[in-house]
Amino acid sequence: MGKPKVVLGVSGGIAAYKACELLRRFTESGHDVRVVPTASALHFVGATTWSALSGNPVATEVWDDVHEVPHVRIGQHADLVVVAPATADVLAKAAHGLADDLLTNTLLTARCPVVFAPAMHTEMWEHPATQENVATLRRRGTVVLEPAVGRLTGVDTGKGRLPDPVEIFEACRRVLARGVAKPDLAGRHVVVSAGGTREPLDPVRFLGNRSSGKQGYALARTAAARGARVTLVAANTGLPDPAGVDVVEVGTAVQLREAVLKAAGDADAVVMAAAVADFRPATYASGKIKKKDDQEPEPVVLVRNPDILAEISADRARPGQVVVGFAAETDDVLANGRRKLERKGCDLLVVNEVGERRTFGSEENEAVVLGADGSETPVPYGPKEALADTVWDLVVPRLA
Ligand SMILES: Cc1cc2nc3c(=O)[nH]c(=O)nc-3n(C[C@H](O)[C@H](O)[C@H](O)COP(=O)(O)O)c2cc1C
């Protein structure tokens, strides 16, 4: 088998220089990359750079090397087309099937998976025209990554920044590995919670748990690679934002509930992978609790936190919404899991055995996914992404 063939489309945004790093990632990991910049992109990074870094010829128009019919052949032979950065203009052209240069022709002839990594000013991204174009592309099965939030071209900041090239590369690797031209979560919105909540006692202390957030992040990444629009509600993870995912940061269980309920309003599926504290301190001391000589500390009184999984399962924001819970058990794992599934009323429950050295913080996981229909899907010990993909495999047929 030859090297996987990747077309890297580069359009005319200030982030074009970051595509050089993406290109290097592809070539260094054994991909044959054909860079197709737009004429505007060459104002930012010249053809010499693209040609030297890719080892392939570079053209922007359909009129070069016409005997090779490049406007058809490049797309036809690609295993993946990724456009990074994708301008508002190129998204509009792709959504409407325009074909006035080599890149837009390639997009029409490609039958392989296509990934767009948009980058533009917040106003351009939020404009209804752009949003409708993105929705059209997603509905057709194109993966459109959400832009990141941060510093934009000038001094301004906001949503519209190109995701980290390393993260774009990882998303593309996943899309290539699945190899399906129309991803099964295309046009869907999914909400994933990740991490562990922290319940403050005073400004410096909290009750927390050992969840790293890695399983939830794996769920978010894999959903994005399967074409979903993803909202990741992240509690105290410290992990880098996955490319193409909307990240909402929260601290406590109450904040996590608010963020999940808000995002779940139009979601097709909600996956609650976060470890949410069952209890929180009844009172919060606004100043640091002091140690007093010859006096025992006050006992910490706890109150119950809201049961978010039970709430969203009982009160689905839209008909047919699929709700998935996670249960970390230390003993009698399956029986406890089955009881929890019934108590919570969710559709699927991922049950894993945890302990000080198991699951928390590690890159691997092992679990059984219980279904409300009585199904039981064991997932052998392996990367958290493999478990994440199994969860989505089980969610997809349950979607309305
Ligand atoms: C300095 C500068 C930076 C730009 N950055 C962006 C950008 O980040 N995103 C975008 O959509 N357009 C950006 N534009 C506007 C595009 O270059 C313009 O819409 C162009 O027609 C896009 O052509 P293309 O889609 O064929 O590459 C920028 C223009 C300039 C002059």
Coordinates of C-alpha atoms in Angstrom, one line a residue, residues 3-372:
K3 CA 1.4 6.5 1.3
P4 CA -2.1 7.9 2.2
K5 CA -2.7 10.9 -0.1
V6 CA -3.7 14.1 1.6
V7 CA -4.7 17.3 -0.1
L8 CA -4.0 20.3 2.1
G9 CA -6.1 23.2 1.0
V10 CA -4.9 26.6 2.3
S11 CA -7.1 29.6 1.9
G12 CA -6.3 33.3 2.4
G13 CA -6.3 33.8 6.2
I14 CA -3.6 35.2 8.4
A15 CA -3.3 31.7 10.0
A16 CA -2.0 30.3 6.7
Y17 CA 1.5 30.1 8.2
K18 CA 0.3 27.6 10.8
A19 CA -0.6 25.2 7.9
C20 CA 3.2 24.8 7.4
E21 CA 3.3 23.0 10.8
L22 CA 0.3 20.9 9.8
L23 CA 2.0 20.0 6.5
R24 CA 5.2 18.9 8.4
R25 CA 3.1 16.7 10.7
F26 CA 1.6 14.9 7.7
T27 CA 4.9 14.5 5.7
E28 CA 6.8 13.4 8.8
S29 CA 4.2 10.7 9.5
G30 CA 4.4 9.2 6.1
H31 CA 1.6 11.0 4.1
D32 CA 1.9 12.2 0.5
V33 CA 0.7 15.7 0.7
R34 CA -0.4 17.9 -2.2
V35 CA -0.8 21.5 -1.1
V36 CA -3.5 23.4 -3.0
P37 CA -3.4 27.1 -1.9
T38 CA -5.9 29.7 -3.1
A39 CA -4.5 32.8 -4.9
S40 CA -5.2 34.7 -1.7
A41 CA -3.3 32.2 0.4
L42 CA -0.2 33.0 -1.6
H43 CA -0.3 36.6 -0.3
F44 CA 0.5 35.1 3.2
V45 CA 2.8 32.1 2.4
G46 CA 4.4 31.7 -1.0
A47 CA 4.3 28.7 -3.4
T48 CA 8.0 28.0 -2.8
T49 CA 7.4 27.2 0.9
W50 CA 4.5 24.8 0.1
S51 CA 6.4 23.1 -2.7
A52 CA 9.6 22.7 -0.7
L53 CA 7.9 21.4 2.4
S54 CA 5.6 19.0 0.5
G55 CA 8.0 17.8 -2.2
N56 CA 5.1 18.2 -4.7
P57 CA 4.2 20.8 -7.3
V58 CA 1.9 23.6 -6.3
A59 CA -0.8 25.3 -8.4
T60 CA -3.7 27.5 -7.5
E61 CA -5.6 27.6 -10.8
V62 CA -7.0 24.9 -13.1
W63 CA -5.0 26.2 -16.1
D64 CA -1.6 24.7 -15.1
D65 CA -0.5 21.2 -16.4
V66 CA -3.9 20.9 -18.1
H67 CA -2.9 17.6 -19.8
E68 CA -3.0 16.0 -16.4
V69 CA -6.5 17.4 -15.7
P70 CA -5.6 18.4 -12.2
H71 CA -9.0 20.0 -11.4
V72 CA -10.4 16.4 -11.4
R73 CA -7.5 14.1 -10.6
I74 CA -6.3 15.7 -7.4
G75 CA -9.7 15.3 -5.7
Q76 CA -10.3 11.9 -7.2
H77 CA -7.1 10.4 -5.9
A78 CA -7.2 11.9 -2.4
D79 CA -7.7 9.8 0.8
L80 CA -8.4 13.0 2.7
V81 CA -8.9 16.7 1.9
V82 CA -8.2 19.1 4.8
V83 CA -8.6 22.9 4.3
A84 CA -6.7 24.8 7.0
P85 CA -7.2 27.6 7.5
A86 CA -10.6 27.7 5.8
T87 CA -11.8 31.3 5.1
A88 CA -15.4 32.4 5.2
D89 CA -15.1 32.7 1.5
V90 CA -14.0 29.1 0.9
L91 CA -16.7 27.8 3.2
A92 CA -19.3 29.7 1.2
K93 CA -18.0 28.4 -2.1
A94 CA -17.9 24.9 -0.9
A95 CA -21.5 25.1 0.5
H96 CA -22.7 26.4 -2.8
G97 CA -20.7 24.2 -5.1
L98 CA -18.7 27.0 -6.7
A99 CA -15.6 26.0 -8.6
D100 CA -13.5 28.9 -9.7
D101 CA -10.0 27.7 -8.7
L102 CA -8.1 24.5 -8.2
L103 CA -9.1 24.1 -4.5
T104 CA -12.8 24.5 -5.0
N105 CA -12.7 22.1 -8.0
T106 CA -10.9 19.6 -5.9
L107 CA -13.6 19.9 -3.2
L108 CA -16.2 19.0 -5.8
T109 CA -14.4 16.0 -7.2
A110 CA -13.2 14.5 -3.9
R111 CA -15.2 11.5 -2.7
C112 CA -13.0 11.0 0.4
P113 CA -13.6 12.5 3.9
V114 CA -13.2 16.3 3.9
V115 CA -12.2 18.4 7.0
F116 CA -12.5 22.2 7.3
A117 CA -10.6 24.1 10.0
P118 CA -12.2 27.6 9.8
A119 CA -10.3 30.7 11.0
M120 CA -11.7 34.2 10.8
H121 CA -12.8 37.1 12.8
T122 CA -15.6 36.4 15.3
E123 CA -18.0 38.6 13.3
M124 CA -17.4 36.7 10.1
W125 CA -17.8 33.3 11.9
E126 CA -21.0 34.4 13.7
H127 CA -22.6 35.9 10.6
P128 CA -25.7 33.9 9.7
A129 CA -24.4 33.4 6.2
T130 CA -21.3 31.6 7.5
Q131 CA -23.3 29.7 10.1
E132 CA -25.7 28.5 7.4
N133 CA -22.9 27.5 5.1
V134 CA -21.2 25.5 8.0
A135 CA -24.5 23.8 8.8
T136 CA -25.0 22.9 5.1
L137 CA -21.5 21.4 4.9
R138 CA -22.0 19.4 8.2
R139 CA -25.3 18.1 7.1
R140 CA -23.7 16.7 3.9
G141 CA -21.1 14.9 6.0
T142 CA -18.2 17.3 5.9
V143 CA -16.3 17.6 9.2
V144 CA -16.2 21.3 10.1
L145 CA -14.1 21.9 13.2
E146 CA -15.2 24.6 15.6
P147 CA -12.7 27.5 15.7
A148 CA -10.8 28.1 18.9
V149 CA -11.2 31.1 21.2
G150 CA -8.2 33.4 21.6
R151 CA -6.1 36.1 20.0
L152 CA -7.2 37.0 16.4
T153 CA -5.3 38.9 13.7
G154 CA -5.0 42.2 15.5
V155 CA -5.2 43.0 19.2
D156 CA -8.7 41.6 19.4
T157 CA -9.6 38.2 20.9
G158 CA -12.7 36.0 20.4
K159 CA -13.9 32.9 18.7
G160 CA -12.4 32.4 15.3
R161 CA -8.8 31.3 15.9
L162 CA -7.4 28.4 14.0
P163 CA -7.2 25.4 16.3
D164 CA -3.7 24.2 17.3
P165 CA -2.1 22.5 14.2
V166 CA -1.2 19.5 16.4
E167 CA -4.9 19.1 17.3
I168 CA -6.0 19.5 13.7
F169 CA -3.5 16.8 12.7
E170 CA -4.9 14.5 15.4
A171 CA -8.5 15.1 14.2
C172 CA -7.4 14.4 10.6
R173 CA -5.6 11.2 11.7
R174 CA -8.9 10.0 13.3
V175 CA -10.9 10.9 10.2
L176 CA -8.4 9.1 7.9
A177 CA -8.4 6.0 10.2
R178 CA -12.2 5.7 10.0
G179 CA -12.0 6.3 6.2
V180 CA -15.7 6.9 5.7
A181 CA -16.7 9.8 3.5
K182 CA -19.9 10.5 5.4
P183 CA -19.3 10.4 9.1
D184 CA -22.1 8.9 11.2
L185 CA -22.4 11.9 13.6
A186 CA -22.6 14.5 10.7
G187 CA -25.2 17.2 11.4
R188 CA -25.5 16.1 15.1
H189 CA -24.9 18.2 18.2
V190 CA -23.4 16.2 21.2
V191 CA -22.6 17.4 24.7
V192 CA -19.9 15.7 26.7
S193 CA -19.0 16.5 30.3
A194 CA -15.4 15.7 31.5
G195 CA -13.2 16.1 34.5
G196 CA -14.0 16.2 38.1
T197 CA -15.9 18.9 40.0
R198 CA -14.4 20.8 42.9
E199 CA -16.6 21.9 45.8
P200 CA -15.0 24.8 47.7
L201 CA -14.7 24.9 51.5
D202 CA -12.9 28.2 51.5
P203 CA -10.9 30.2 48.9
V204 CA -8.0 27.8 49.0
R205 CA -9.5 24.3 49.8
F206 CA -12.0 22.1 48.0
L207 CA -13.4 18.6 48.0
G208 CA -12.5 17.0 44.7
N209 CA -11.9 13.7 43.0
R210 CA -9.3 11.9 40.9
S211 CA -10.9 12.2 37.5
S212 CA -8.4 13.5 34.9
G213 CA -11.0 14.3 32.2
K214 CA -9.1 12.2 29.6
Q215 CA -12.0 9.8 28.9
G216 CA -14.4 12.8 28.3
Y217 CA -11.8 14.5 26.1
A218 CA -11.5 11.2 24.1
L219 CA -15.3 11.2 23.7
A220 CA -15.2 14.8 22.4
R221 CA -12.3 14.2 20.0
T222 CA -13.8 11.1 18.5
A223 CA -17.3 12.7 18.1
A224 CA -15.7 15.7 16.3
A225 CA -13.9 13.3 14.0
R226 CA -17.2 11.6 13.3
G227 CA -18.7 14.9 12.1
A228 CA -20.5 16.1 15.3
R229 CA -20.7 19.6 16.6
V230 CA -19.4 19.1 20.1
T231 CA -19.8 21.0 23.3
L232 CA -17.4 19.9 25.9
V233 CA -18.2 20.9 29.5
A234 CA -14.9 20.6 31.2
A235 CA -14.4 20.6 35.0
N236 CA -10.9 21.3 36.2
T237 CA -9.0 19.2 33.7
G238 CA -6.0 21.4 32.6
L239 CA -6.0 19.5 29.3
P240 CA -5.5 21.3 26.0
D241 CA -8.7 22.1 24.1
P242 CA -9.4 19.4 21.4
A243 CA -9.5 20.9 17.9
G244 CA -12.9 21.7 16.6
V245 CA -14.8 21.5 19.9
D246 CA -16.6 24.2 21.9
V247 CA -15.1 24.1 25.4
V248 CA -17.1 25.5 28.4
E249 CA -15.1 25.5 31.6
V250 CA -16.8 25.0 34.9
G251 CA -15.7 24.4 38.5
T252 CA -18.4 23.0 40.7
A253 CA -21.3 20.5 40.3
V254 CA -23.8 23.4 40.2
Q255 CA -21.9 25.2 37.5
L256 CA -21.6 21.9 35.5
R257 CA -25.4 21.4 35.8
E258 CA -26.1 24.8 34.4
A259 CA -23.6 24.5 31.5
V260 CA -24.9 21.0 30.6
L261 CA -28.6 22.0 30.7
K262 CA -27.9 25.0 28.6
A263 CA -25.9 23.1 25.9
A264 CA -28.3 20.1 26.0
G265 CA -31.2 22.2 24.8
D266 CA -30.6 21.3 21.1
A267 CA -28.4 18.3 21.6
D268 CA -29.0 14.9 20.0
A269 CA -26.9 13.2 22.7
V270 CA -25.5 14.0 26.1
V271 CA -22.6 12.0 27.5
M272 CA -21.9 12.6 31.2
A273 CA -18.3 11.4 31.6
A274 CA -17.5 13.9 34.3
A275 CA -17.1 12.8 37.9
V276 CA -19.6 15.0 39.6
A277 CA -19.4 15.4 43.4
D278 CA -22.5 13.9 45.1
F279 CA -22.0 16.3 48.1
R280 CA -20.7 19.8 48.7
P281 CA -19.8 21.6 51.9
A282 CA -23.0 23.1 53.4
T283 CA -21.2 26.4 54.0
Y284 CA -18.4 28.3 52.2
A285 CA -16.0 30.4 54.3
S286 CA -15.2 33.5 52.4
G287 CA -11.8 33.7 54.2
K288 CA -9.3 30.9 54.7
I289 CA -10.3 28.7 57.6
K290 CA -7.6 29.2 60.3
K291 CA -6.0 26.5 62.4
K292 CA -6.6 27.5 66.1
D293 CA -4.2 26.2 68.8
D294 CA -5.8 23.9 71.4
Q295 CA -9.1 23.7 69.4
E296 CA -10.3 20.8 67.3
P297 CA -11.4 21.8 63.7
E298 CA -15.1 22.2 63.1
P299 CA -16.6 19.2 61.3
V300 CA -17.4 19.6 57.7
V301 CA -21.2 19.4 57.1
L302 CA -22.2 18.2 53.6
V303 CA -25.3 18.7 51.5
R304 CA -26.4 16.8 48.4
N305 CA -25.6 18.1 45.0
P306 CA -28.2 17.9 42.2
D307 CA -28.3 14.6 40.4
I308 CA -27.7 15.9 36.8
L309 CA -27.7 12.5 35.1
A310 CA -31.1 11.6 36.6
E311 CA -32.5 15.1 35.8
I312 CA -31.5 15.1 32.1
S313 CA -32.6 11.5 31.7
A314 CA -36.1 12.2 33.2
D315 CA -36.5 15.5 31.5
R316 CA -35.1 15.2 28.0
A317 CA -34.6 18.5 26.3
R318 CA -35.8 17.1 23.0
P319 CA -37.6 13.9 22.0
G320 CA -35.3 11.0 21.2
Q321 CA -32.2 12.6 22.9
V322 CA -29.8 9.9 23.9
V323 CA -28.3 10.1 27.4
V324 CA -25.2 8.2 28.5
G325 CA -23.9 8.0 32.0
F326 CA -20.7 6.8 33.5
A327 CA -20.3 4.8 36.7
A328 CA -17.1 4.3 38.5
E329 CA -17.4 1.4 40.8
T330 CA -15.0 -0.3 43.2
D331 CA -16.8 -3.6 43.8
D332 CA -19.7 -5.7 42.6
V333 CA -19.3 -3.6 39.4
L334 CA -21.9 -5.0 37.1
A335 CA -24.7 -5.4 39.6
N336 CA -24.2 -1.9 40.9
G337 CA -24.0 -0.6 37.4
R338 CA -27.3 -2.2 36.4
R339 CA -29.0 -0.7 39.5
K340 CA -27.5 2.7 38.7
L341 CA -28.8 2.5 35.1
E342 CA -32.3 1.9 36.3
R343 CA -32.2 4.5 39.0
K344 CA -30.9 7.2 36.7
G345 CA -33.1 6.4 33.7
C346 CA -30.4 6.9 31.1
D347 CA -30.1 4.9 27.8
L348 CA -26.5 3.7 28.3
L349 CA -24.2 3.4 31.3
V350 CA -20.5 2.9 30.9
V351 CA -19.4 1.0 34.0
N352 CA -15.7 0.8 34.9
E353 CA -13.9 -0.4 37.9
V354 CA -11.8 2.2 39.5
G355 CA -9.2 2.4 42.2
E356 CA -6.1 4.4 43.0
R357 CA -4.1 2.8 40.2
R358 CA -6.9 2.0 37.8
T359 CA -8.5 4.3 35.2
F360 CA -8.0 7.7 36.8
G361 CA -5.4 9.7 34.8
S362 CA -4.3 6.7 32.7
E363 CA -4.4 6.6 28.9
E364 CA -6.3 3.3 28.9
N365 CA -9.6 2.0 30.2
E366 CA -11.7 -1.1 30.3
A367 CA -15.4 -1.1 30.7
V368 CA -18.8 -2.7 30.1
V369 CA -21.5 -0.6 28.4
L370 CA -24.9 -1.5 29.8
G371 CA -28.0 -0.6 27.7
A372 CA -31.5 0.2 29.1

